[in-house]
Amino acid sequence: MSTTLQAPPAASRPVIAHVGVPGLRLVRSEIRKVTTTNAWWLFGLASLAFTGLALFINMSEAAEHIRRARDTAAVFKPGRGMDAAEIAAARVEFAQLHDLQLQAVNAAGNIFTSGQFFGLLLVMLLGALVITNEFQYQTATATFLTTPQRTRVVFGKLFAVLGLGLVFWLVSRAVSFAAGLIFFHNLGLTNSLGEWPVQRAIIFNLVAYLLWALLGFGLGTLIHNQIGAVVTSMIVYFGGLIGGIGVFSLIREYVIHEDWVLTSAVVMPPIASQIMVSPEKLYAEAAPWWAGVLVLTGWSLIAGIIGIVINRRRDIA
Amino acid sequence: MADDGIAVSGLTKVYKNVRAVDDLSFTVSPGRVTGFLGPNGAGKTTTLRMVLNLVRPTAGTATIAGRRYADLTDPIRKVGALLEASSAHRGRTGRNHLRILCDAAGIPVGRADDVLAAVGLTPAAGRKFKGYSLGMRQRLGIAAALLGDPDVLILDEPANGLDPEGIRWMRGLLKSLADEGRTVLVSSHLLSEMELLADDVVIIAAGRLVRQGPVAEVIDSAGAAQMLVRTPRPEALVAELGAAVTATPVEGGALRIIGADGPAIGAAAMRAGAEIHELTVERRDLEDVFLQLTAGKADIR
């Protein structure tokens, strides 16, 4: 009779499956980060509120313009003391104001992109928060322990941010579509969705959402301090437009008396954005729309790339 | 090192005007709990962060199972880490915090509930992190470290914020993990706790290695054992022991003798005809030895 010596039973260790597509795991993780805190619905509510407010303003304005255009009793009366050129210009303007089709298209362009001004700011701030949250709440440690390749983390976040921009655009557009369709139906007018200027406005509205989200993300990558990134974003968004126009006009007026100075104002992100979404030239010397796209993408890339390079070497403590 | 050990070699980190870690080398073996000890500011956390690729070394290397942390495929399946600043978003639940890590590592999200149960946090799984006590946060950090069922555990001050019961639980957990053949490296200030828990210790001060080895060896290496003797004829015994031995009277009429072991004192007492009423080894503990080894090196730098 023999006894067999047995090794003590090995502690049972769990078998942990490998799930998910390697490239998409990080995007999935980043999307869960966004959906498991309050920020997304707070920002979503704000976006809806601003869209609603903008819809109200845009629709009342459109209603007024369309009422005026439909007023067939109005006739052109030149003002007193106008010279021939002024009278001609006033006549063209009168004709435009009473062109129902033109007014309907303009109204559609405004209504179907309602809420853009604050919507863009919100996606920009969300883009900045996606990355600064990691440092604000010291979750960068856990994130970089799970994925030591920091640049991959940044790209995972990038796709999540673009997705977020898309969702915010979709929701905002769904609301304004519903409101706009009811509005035009109620007036017995076409909704002009078949018109290129309206389609263009909606397409570039999407491009703007994506590019501003990207720019916020780039700033967040560069400036890890949350307050710093948010304040910088706000300054860029609000200050860039007014300050940019002011500064470039002063340079044109007092330093370099050339029109290209005004054209180059496109380097300011908010001016670039306006130039991009406007169907007509924003001002006589304005750069073409694609310059706006390039400028916004360029700023995002510059901020993002510097941020990534710093981030690769940074000590996480 | 082909097994699951940790090897630190020549590791150095220089901040603006401080050498936080200075040419530090040591190894950590699998199947044992290794205590990583040092006074405040000795460079423990910086060292652990360099091992984990969170802080960039100025010089030197650190490998786990022969590879740098950044080169590990699926690092959290190989190494579980708890660091002081391992935190979670205040507004996120403990379960979601872990699920996010699962997503990124390609681990099924159900594993989050398994490790929450393992650390006793199941009742608080759906609560937000801001409502967690220090001890619960620490348990969540340990849960995160266990997520990938790793072969190597690196824990920075894991007992922080735990109550006595929690500390005992942690001791049992770490010992059983080491018994399963895993590598366990734990930094701590709690020297009495370390003496109970650790098989090996690595002691550093001012960024440099002071001593490394099994706990008993490190204690013995710090100097000869002390003996306590009680005898009615101390003078005769001291005379017989000779000049190589230092004997100091202690309260209660006993003698503390350094430089002679039990048999030597016994033999001398017999020759001197001195009756022995008590002869005990005064064991030095880890705390004594630690304070002796790091004396003068613990200054704030």
Coordinates of C-alpha atoms in Angstrom, one line a residue, chain A residues 124-136 154 157 214-236 299-300 302-311 314:
Chain A
M124 CA -15.3 73.3 -25.3
L125 CA -15.5 73.3 -21.5
L126 CA -16.5 69.6 -21.6
G127 CA -13.5 68.9 -23.8
A128 CA -11.2 70.6 -21.2
L129 CA -12.8 68.8 -18.3
V130 CA -12.4 65.4 -19.7
I131 CA -8.6 65.7 -19.3
T132 CA -8.3 68.1 -16.3
N133 CA -10.6 66.0 -14.2
E134 CA -7.9 63.4 -14.1
F135 CA -5.6 65.8 -12.3
Q136 CA -8.3 67.6 -10.3
V154 CA -5.0 61.0 -24.7
K157 CA -10.1 60.7 -24.6
L214 CA -11.2 69.5 -29.9
L215 CA -9.9 73.0 -29.0
G216 CA -11.1 72.7 -25.4
F217 CA -9.5 69.2 -25.2
G218 CA -6.2 70.6 -26.6
L219 CA -6.3 73.4 -24.0
G220 CA -7.0 70.8 -21.2
T221 CA -4.1 68.7 -22.4
L222 CA -1.8 71.7 -22.2
I223 CA -3.2 73.2 -19.0
H224 CA -3.7 70.4 -16.4
N225 CA -5.0 72.8 -13.8
Q226 CA -8.8 72.7 -14.1
I227 CA -9.5 76.2 -13.2
G228 CA -6.7 77.4 -15.4
A229 CA -8.0 75.4 -18.3
V230 CA -11.6 76.6 -17.8
V231 CA -10.7 80.2 -17.4
T232 CA -8.4 80.1 -20.5
S233 CA -11.2 78.5 -22.5
M234 CA -13.7 81.2 -21.5
I235 CA -11.1 84.0 -22.3
V236 CA -10.5 82.4 -25.7
W299 CA -4.9 75.7 -32.6
S300 CA -6.2 72.3 -31.3
I302 CA -0.7 72.9 -31.4
A303 CA -2.2 72.8 -27.9
G304 CA -2.7 69.1 -28.0
I305 CA 0.7 68.2 -29.3
I306 CA 2.6 70.4 -26.8
G307 CA 0.3 68.9 -24.1
I308 CA 1.1 65.3 -25.2
V309 CA 4.8 65.9 -25.3
I310 CA 4.8 67.4 -21.8
N311 CA 2.5 64.7 -20.6
R314 CA 5.5 64.6 -16.6

